[in-house]
């Protein structure tokens, strides 16, 4: 019995030693894993810290500005940020568009130089700026936005402009020319009818807001005036003095800075309506009779017929909207 007991104890001791060794090995492996995880976690924190630094420097120095101005929808380029000692080589940047160009995404990878496998992927998002997000803004803000809005638009170059329509076409003519041609038209009518034209009838062929000048203009005169007028598309109307003769449609950017006057039709008691296919910039708080197919900005709330058409204007400017890390 004693020999059996000793044998049993020996086997039990060996078993316990074996179990203890397994436990020790398990603990050592876990400790090593914890150290490895901590090392990776430390490297990831370092990589993310470098990413934050890159984002800050990129924004401060506007390092993506040139790429944002490009028309390409996707591209790859490299940047070198000398202010971060950990960076030994240029960083590869991939960018692409989202939402039909409404947003541009710049993506790059940041890693700690020791590179134990930890890295941070950064997505910097730039959204296209929308000047028409707030339509009622100050005149100073309008002037600030104008250079971009009128970019690519040709001014008609007429200081005192008469705008009229004939056969559904809109024409632009210098008011001084219109005055001269009207006097010639009146003289022709006088000779034809063998009638004497009074001095009052020789005045301008349209009525201005102050009521000083008035006459009736028919299609016959407008047909003669067409040859001295211009038809323009995608233009900028920013004349010092603008007179609207009848309902007109303007394609481009129309600026009303309290310098637009209407000729009221006495027969039908109707004020001419201006339809703007494009962008209306309204600095005149008392303006009315506008219809806009496109976009508009105003210094005050106005009652106009408005249908938004986002195709008439797409801003080229993008604003930083945030960065994402993973």
Short mmCIF file of C-alpha atoms in Angstrom, two decimals:
data_model
loop_
_atom_site.label_atom_id
_atom_site.label_comp_id
_atom_site.label_asym_id
_atom_site.label_seq_id
_atom_site.Cartn_x
_atom_site.Cartn_y
_atom_site.Cartn_z
CA UNK A 1 0.00 0.00 0.00
CA UNK A 2 2.85 2.39 0.80
CA UNK A 3 4.49 1.80 -2.59
CA UNK A 4 1.19 2.58 -4.37
CA UNK A 5 0.77 5.79 -2.39
CA UNK A 6 4.28 6.99 -3.28
CA UNK A 7 3.65 6.22 -6.94
CA UNK A 8 0.35 8.10 -6.84
CA UNK A 9 2.01 11.15 -5.23
CA UNK A 10 4.79 11.17 -7.84
CA UNK A 11 2.33 11.09 -10.73
CA UNK A 12 0.25 13.85 -9.09
CA UNK A 13 3.39 15.99 -8.60
CA UNK A 14 4.40 15.58 -12.22
CA UNK A 15 0.87 16.50 -13.28
CA UNK A 16 0.89 19.64 -11.15
CA UNK A 17 4.31 20.63 -12.48
CA UNK A 18 3.01 20.19 -16.03
CA UNK A 19 -0.08 22.33 -15.31
CA UNK A 20 2.07 25.00 -13.67
CA UNK A 21 4.37 25.12 -16.67
CA UNK A 22 1.36 25.57 -18.96
CA UNK A 23 0.11 28.41 -16.77
CA UNK A 24 3.54 30.06 -16.76
CA UNK A 25 3.82 29.78 -20.55
CA UNK A 26 0.30 31.18 -20.93
CA UNK A 27 1.08 34.11 -18.67
CA UNK A 28 4.33 34.81 -20.52
CA UNK A 29 2.52 34.75 -23.87
CA UNK A 30 -0.19 37.08 -22.54
CA UNK A 31 2.38 39.49 -21.15
CA UNK A 32 4.17 39.48 -24.47
CA UNK A 33 0.89 40.06 -26.30
CA UNK A 34 -0.01 42.91 -23.96
CA UNK A 35 3.40 44.48 -24.54
CA UNK A 36 2.98 44.06 -28.30
CA UNK A 37 -0.53 45.54 -28.22
CA UNK A 38 0.70 48.42 -26.11
CA UNK A 39 3.56 48.98 -28.53
CA UNK A 40 1.16 49.00 -31.50
CA UNK A 41 -1.25 51.23 -29.57
CA UNK A 42 1.58 53.63 -28.81
CA UNK A 43 2.63 53.65 -32.46
CA UNK A 44 -0.97 54.25 -33.55
CA UNK A 45 -1.24 57.18 -31.13
CA UNK A 46 1.99 58.56 -32.58
CA UNK A 47 0.75 58.04 -36.15
CA UNK A 48 -2.53 59.77 -35.30
CA UNK A 49 -0.67 62.66 -33.64
CA UNK A 50 1.37 63.10 -36.83
CA UNK A 51 -1.90 63.02 -38.80
CA UNK A 52 -3.35 65.83 -36.67
CA UNK A 53 -0.18 67.83 -37.24
CA UNK A 54 -0.38 67.28 -40.99
CA UNK A 55 -4.01 68.40 -41.13
CA UNK A 56 -3.22 71.54 -39.13
CA UNK A 57 -0.23 72.48 -41.30
CA UNK A 58 -2.10 71.70 -44.53
CA UNK A 59 -4.91 74.05 -43.50
CA UNK A 60 -2.59 76.80 -42.26
CA UNK A 61 -0.47 76.78 -45.41
CA UNK A 62 -3.38 76.02 -47.78
CA UNK A 63 -1.28 73.24 -49.33
CA UNK A 64 -4.26 71.80 -51.20
CA UNK A 65 -5.39 75.08 -52.81
CA UNK A 66 -3.85 74.37 -56.20
CA UNK A 67 -5.35 70.90 -56.32
CA UNK A 68 -8.77 72.27 -55.33
CA UNK A 69 -8.70 74.63 -58.31
CA UNK A 70 -8.10 71.82 -60.79
CA UNK A 71 -10.91 70.46 -62.92
CA UNK A 72 -9.74 66.86 -62.58
CA UNK A 73 -12.07 64.59 -60.62
CA UNK A 74 -9.25 62.47 -59.15
CA UNK A 75 -5.48 62.61 -58.90
CA UNK A 76 -2.42 61.67 -56.86
CA UNK A 77 0.33 63.99 -55.71
CA UNK A 78 2.96 64.25 -52.96
CA UNK A 79 3.66 66.80 -50.24
CA UNK A 80 6.62 67.23 -47.90
CA UNK A 81 6.07 68.86 -44.52
CA UNK A 82 9.44 69.89 -43.10
CA UNK A 83 8.01 70.97 -39.75
CA UNK A 84 7.42 67.37 -38.67
CA UNK A 85 10.81 65.69 -37.89
CA UNK A 86 9.29 62.20 -38.02
CA UNK A 87 8.57 62.54 -41.73
CA UNK A 88 11.51 61.21 -43.70
CA UNK A 89 9.82 61.06 -47.09
CA UNK A 90 7.03 62.88 -49.00
CA UNK A 91 3.46 61.88 -48.19
CA UNK A 92 1.33 60.46 -50.99
CA UNK A 93 -2.05 62.18 -51.30
CA UNK A 94 -4.99 60.71 -53.21
CA UNK A 95 -8.00 62.90 -53.91
CA UNK A 96 -11.33 62.33 -55.56
CA UNK A 97 -14.74 63.95 -55.89
CA UNK A 98 -18.01 62.99 -54.26
CA UNK A 99 -21.60 64.12 -54.80
CA UNK A 100 -20.97 65.21 -58.40
CA UNK A 101 -18.19 67.55 -57.41
CA UNK A 102 -19.96 69.06 -54.39
CA UNK A 103 -17.18 67.66 -52.18
CA UNK A 104 -13.52 66.81 -52.66
CA UNK A 105 -11.83 64.23 -50.45
CA UNK A 106 -8.08 64.13 -49.79
CA UNK A 107 -6.91 60.80 -48.37
CA UNK A 108 -3.49 59.83 -47.05
CA UNK A 109 -1.85 57.45 -44.57
CA UNK A 110 0.11 58.52 -41.52
CA UNK A 111 2.42 56.09 -39.72
CA UNK A 112 5.01 56.23 -36.98
CA UNK A 113 8.56 55.84 -38.39
CA UNK A 114 9.26 52.63 -36.42
CA UNK A 115 6.26 51.20 -38.27
CA UNK A 116 5.18 48.24 -36.16
CA UNK A 117 2.12 47.91 -38.34
CA UNK A 118 0.10 50.77 -36.84
CA UNK A 119 -1.07 53.54 -39.10
CA UNK A 120 -3.84 56.13 -39.34
CA UNK A 121 -5.80 56.81 -42.50
CA UNK A 122 -6.97 60.41 -42.86
CA UNK A 123 -9.76 61.77 -45.02
CA UNK A 124 -9.84 65.56 -45.32
CA UNK A 125 -13.17 66.79 -46.69
CA UNK A 126 -13.65 70.05 -48.61
CA UNK A 127 -17.19 71.11 -49.52
CA UNK A 128 -18.00 73.44 -52.38
CA UNK A 129 -18.90 76.87 -51.06
CA UNK A 130 -22.46 78.01 -51.79
CA UNK A 131 -22.74 81.83 -51.93
CA UNK A 132 -26.53 81.54 -52.18
CA UNK A 133 -26.98 79.64 -48.92
CA UNK A 134 -28.13 82.90 -47.33
CA UNK A 135 -29.89 84.97 -49.97
CA UNK A 136 -30.48 88.07 -47.83
CA UNK A 137 -27.03 89.50 -47.05
CA UNK A 138 -25.37 92.89 -46.70
CA UNK A 139 -24.25 94.91 -49.71
CA UNK A 140 -20.66 94.58 -48.52
CA UNK A 141 -20.99 90.79 -48.57
CA UNK A 142 -22.50 90.92 -52.05
CA UNK A 143 -19.53 92.96 -53.28
CA UNK A 144 -17.21 90.39 -51.72
CA UNK A 145 -18.89 87.54 -53.62
CA UNK A 146 -19.29 89.36 -56.95
CA UNK A 147 -15.82 88.68 -58.44
CA UNK A 148 -16.40 84.93 -58.43
CA UNK A 149 -20.07 85.14 -59.45
CA UNK A 150 -19.40 87.31 -62.52
CA UNK A 151 -16.26 85.43 -63.56
CA UNK A 152 -16.43 84.55 -67.23
CA UNK A 153 -19.32 86.94 -67.87
CA UNK A 154 -18.84 89.63 -70.51
CA UNK A 155 -20.19 93.10 -69.74
CA UNK A 156 -22.26 94.66 -72.50
CA UNK A 157 -20.25 97.87 -71.99
CA UNK A 158 -23.19 100.29 -72.27
CA UNK A 159 -23.36 102.99 -69.62
CA UNK A 160 -26.93 104.18 -70.30
CA UNK A 161 -28.75 101.11 -71.53
CA UNK A 162 -32.20 100.62 -73.03
CA UNK A 163 -33.43 97.02 -72.97
CA UNK A 164 -36.42 95.91 -75.06
CA UNK A 165 -37.83 92.77 -76.60
CA UNK A 166 -39.19 92.04 -80.06
CA UNK A 167 -40.46 88.69 -81.33
CA UNK A 168 -39.38 87.00 -78.08
CA UNK A 169 -35.79 88.26 -78.44
CA UNK A 170 -34.16 90.69 -76.01
CA UNK A 171 -32.04 93.55 -77.34
CA UNK A 172 -29.63 96.02 -75.73
CA UNK A 173 -28.97 99.49 -77.14
CA UNK A 174 -27.37 102.73 -75.98
CA UNK A 175 -30.12 105.12 -74.86
CA UNK A 176 -28.50 108.01 -76.74
CA UNK A 177 -28.71 106.03 -79.97
CA UNK A 178 -32.31 105.12 -79.18
CA UNK A 179 -33.11 108.84 -78.72
CA UNK A 180 -31.54 109.75 -82.05
CA UNK A 181 -33.26 106.96 -83.94
CA UNK A 182 -36.57 107.86 -82.42
CA UNK A 183 -36.25 111.47 -83.58
CA UNK A 184 -35.46 110.18 -87.08
CA UNK A 185 -38.45 107.86 -86.88
CA UNK A 186 -40.74 110.72 -85.88
CA UNK A 187 -39.39 112.84 -88.75
CA UNK A 188 -40.09 110.05 -91.22
CA UNK A 189 -43.63 109.70 -89.97
CA UNK A 190 -44.07 113.45 -90.21
CA UNK A 191 -42.97 113.56 -93.83
CA UNK A 192 -45.11 110.57 -94.74
CA UNK A 193 -48.23 111.98 -93.15
CA UNK A 194 -47.48 115.55 -94.20
CA UNK A 195 -48.13 116.60 -90.66
CA UNK A 196 -46.33 119.00 -88.47
CA UNK A 197 -44.79 117.44 -85.42
CA UNK A 198 -44.80 119.55 -82.31
CA UNK A 199 -41.71 119.99 -80.22
CA UNK A 200 -43.27 117.85 -77.50
CA UNK A 201 -43.62 114.93 -79.92
CA UNK A 202 -39.94 115.14 -80.77
CA UNK A 203 -38.98 114.21 -77.24
CA UNK A 204 -37.71 110.75 -76.22
CA UNK A 205 -39.61 107.70 -77.40
CA UNK A 206 -40.15 106.18 -73.96
CA UNK A 207 -41.31 107.24 -70.56
CA UNK A 208 -38.90 107.34 -67.62
CA UNK A 209 -39.91 106.99 -63.98
CA UNK A 210 -40.07 110.72 -63.40
CA UNK A 211 -42.74 111.09 -66.09
CA UNK A 212 -40.85 113.86 -67.89
CA UNK A 213 -40.73 111.94 -71.17
CA UNK A 214 -43.43 109.86 -72.70
CA UNK A 215 -44.45 108.57 -76.12
CA UNK A 216 -45.84 105.50 -77.76
CA UNK A 217 -43.38 103.15 -79.38
CA UNK A 218 -44.65 100.53 -81.78
CA UNK A 219 -43.10 97.43 -83.32
CA UNK A 220 -42.25 99.36 -86.46
CA UNK A 221 -39.85 101.59 -84.56
CA UNK A 222 -38.40 98.67 -82.59
CA UNK A 223 -37.79 96.81 -85.83
CA UNK A 224 -35.74 99.76 -87.09
CA UNK A 225 -33.94 99.98 -83.72
CA UNK A 226 -32.91 96.31 -83.82
CA UNK A 227 -30.12 96.96 -86.34
CA UNK A 228 -28.46 99.32 -83.84
CA UNK A 229 -28.92 96.93 -80.93
CA UNK A 230 -27.23 93.80 -79.64
CA UNK A 231 -28.41 90.35 -78.59
CA UNK A 232 -26.21 88.84 -75.90
CA UNK A 233 -26.11 85.64 -73.83
CA UNK A 234 -24.22 84.81 -70.65
CA UNK A 235 -23.49 88.46 -69.96
CA UNK A 236 -23.13 90.89 -67.09
CA UNK A 237 -25.61 93.79 -66.96
CA UNK A 238 -24.20 96.42 -64.63
CA UNK A 239 -24.87 99.72 -66.40
CA UNK A 240 -25.16 103.04 -64.60
CA UNK A 241 -28.62 103.76 -66.02
CA UNK A 242 -30.97 101.04 -67.26
CA UNK A 243 -34.41 101.54 -68.80
CA UNK A 244 -36.71 98.56 -69.39
CA UNK A 245 -39.17 99.15 -72.23
CA UNK A 246 -41.26 95.96 -72.19
CA UNK A 247 -41.08 92.39 -70.85
CA UNK A 248 -37.51 91.19 -71.35
CA UNK A 249 -35.48 88.05 -70.67
CA UNK A 250 -31.83 88.38 -69.66
CA UNK A 251 -29.36 85.52 -69.77
CA UNK A 252 -26.48 85.97 -67.34
CA UNK A 253 -25.96 88.20 -64.29
CA UNK A 254 -28.22 91.21 -63.77
CA UNK A 255 -27.33 93.80 -61.10
CA UNK A 256 -29.99 96.24 -59.91
CA UNK A 257 -28.44 98.93 -57.71
CA UNK A 258 -31.44 101.33 -57.71
CA UNK A 259 -30.58 102.23 -61.31
CA UNK A 260 -33.28 100.32 -63.18
CA UNK A 261 -36.28 102.24 -64.51
CA UNK A 262 -39.46 100.89 -66.08
CA UNK A 263 -41.68 102.22 -68.86
CA UNK A 264 -45.23 101.49 -67.82
CA UNK A 265 -47.59 100.49 -70.58
CA UNK A 266 -50.53 102.90 -70.35
CA UNK A 267 -52.80 100.77 -72.52
CA UNK A 268 -52.66 97.64 -70.36
CA UNK A 269 -51.48 99.29 -67.13
CA UNK A 270 -48.60 96.83 -66.78
CA UNK A 271 -45.08 97.31 -65.49
CA UNK A 272 -42.52 95.43 -67.60
CA UNK A 273 -41.34 92.14 -66.11
CA UNK A 274 -37.65 91.21 -66.10
CA UNK A 275 -36.93 87.51 -66.36
CA UNK A 276 -33.37 86.60 -65.37
CA UNK A 277 -32.12 83.24 -66.57
CA UNK A 278 -29.04 83.17 -64.40
CA UNK A 279 -28.25 85.30 -61.37
CA UNK A 280 -29.99 88.41 -60.02
CA UNK A 281 -28.01 90.67 -57.68
CA UNK A 282 -30.49 92.98 -56.02
CA UNK A 283 -29.09 96.00 -54.18
CA UNK A 284 -32.37 97.86 -54.66
CA UNK A 285 -34.72 97.11 -51.72
CA UNK A 286 -37.75 98.49 -53.57
CA UNK A 287 -37.32 96.44 -56.73
CA UNK A 288 -40.18 94.37 -58.08
CA UNK A 289 -41.41 92.80 -61.33
CA UNK A 290 -38.58 90.24 -61.34
CA UNK A 291 -38.76 86.59 -62.27
CA UNK A 292 -35.65 84.51 -61.63
CA UNK A 293 -34.75 81.13 -63.08
CA UNK A 294 -31.49 80.46 -61.30
CA UNK A 295 -30.08 82.19 -58.23
CA UNK A 296 -30.43 85.55 -56.55
CA UNK A 297 -28.96 87.65 -53.74
CA UNK A 298 -30.63 90.66 -52.16
CA UNK A 299 -29.91 93.22 -49.46
CA UNK A 300 -33.48 92.90 -48.19
CA UNK A 301 -36.34 90.45 -48.42
CA UNK A 302 -38.18 90.90 -51.72
CA UNK A 303 -41.23 89.36 -53.32
CA UNK A 304 -40.05 87.90 -56.61
CA UNK A 305 -40.99 84.82 -58.62
CA UNK A 306 -38.14 82.42 -58.08
CA UNK A 307 -37.25 79.01 -59.46
CA UNK A 308 -33.88 77.67 -58.43
CA UNK A 309 -31.68 76.31 -61.21
CA UNK A 310 -28.42 74.99 -59.77
CA UNK A 311 -26.92 74.51 -63.23
CA UNK A 312 -26.49 78.23 -63.85
CA UNK A 313 -23.75 78.59 -61.26
CA UNK A 314 -21.31 76.26 -59.57
CA UNK A 315 -18.80 77.80 -57.22
CA UNK A 316 -15.15 76.99 -57.82
CA UNK A 317 -14.26 77.57 -54.18
CA UNK A 318 -14.13 74.83 -51.56
CA UNK A 319 -14.06 75.16 -47.78
CA UNK A 320 -12.53 72.70 -45.32
CA UNK A 321 -15.36 70.75 -43.66
CA UNK A 322 -13.42 68.41 -41.35
CA UNK A 323 -11.14 65.41 -41.20
CA UNK A 324 -11.76 61.77 -40.32
CA UNK A 325 -9.30 59.22 -38.90
CA UNK A 326 -9.35 55.46 -38.75
#
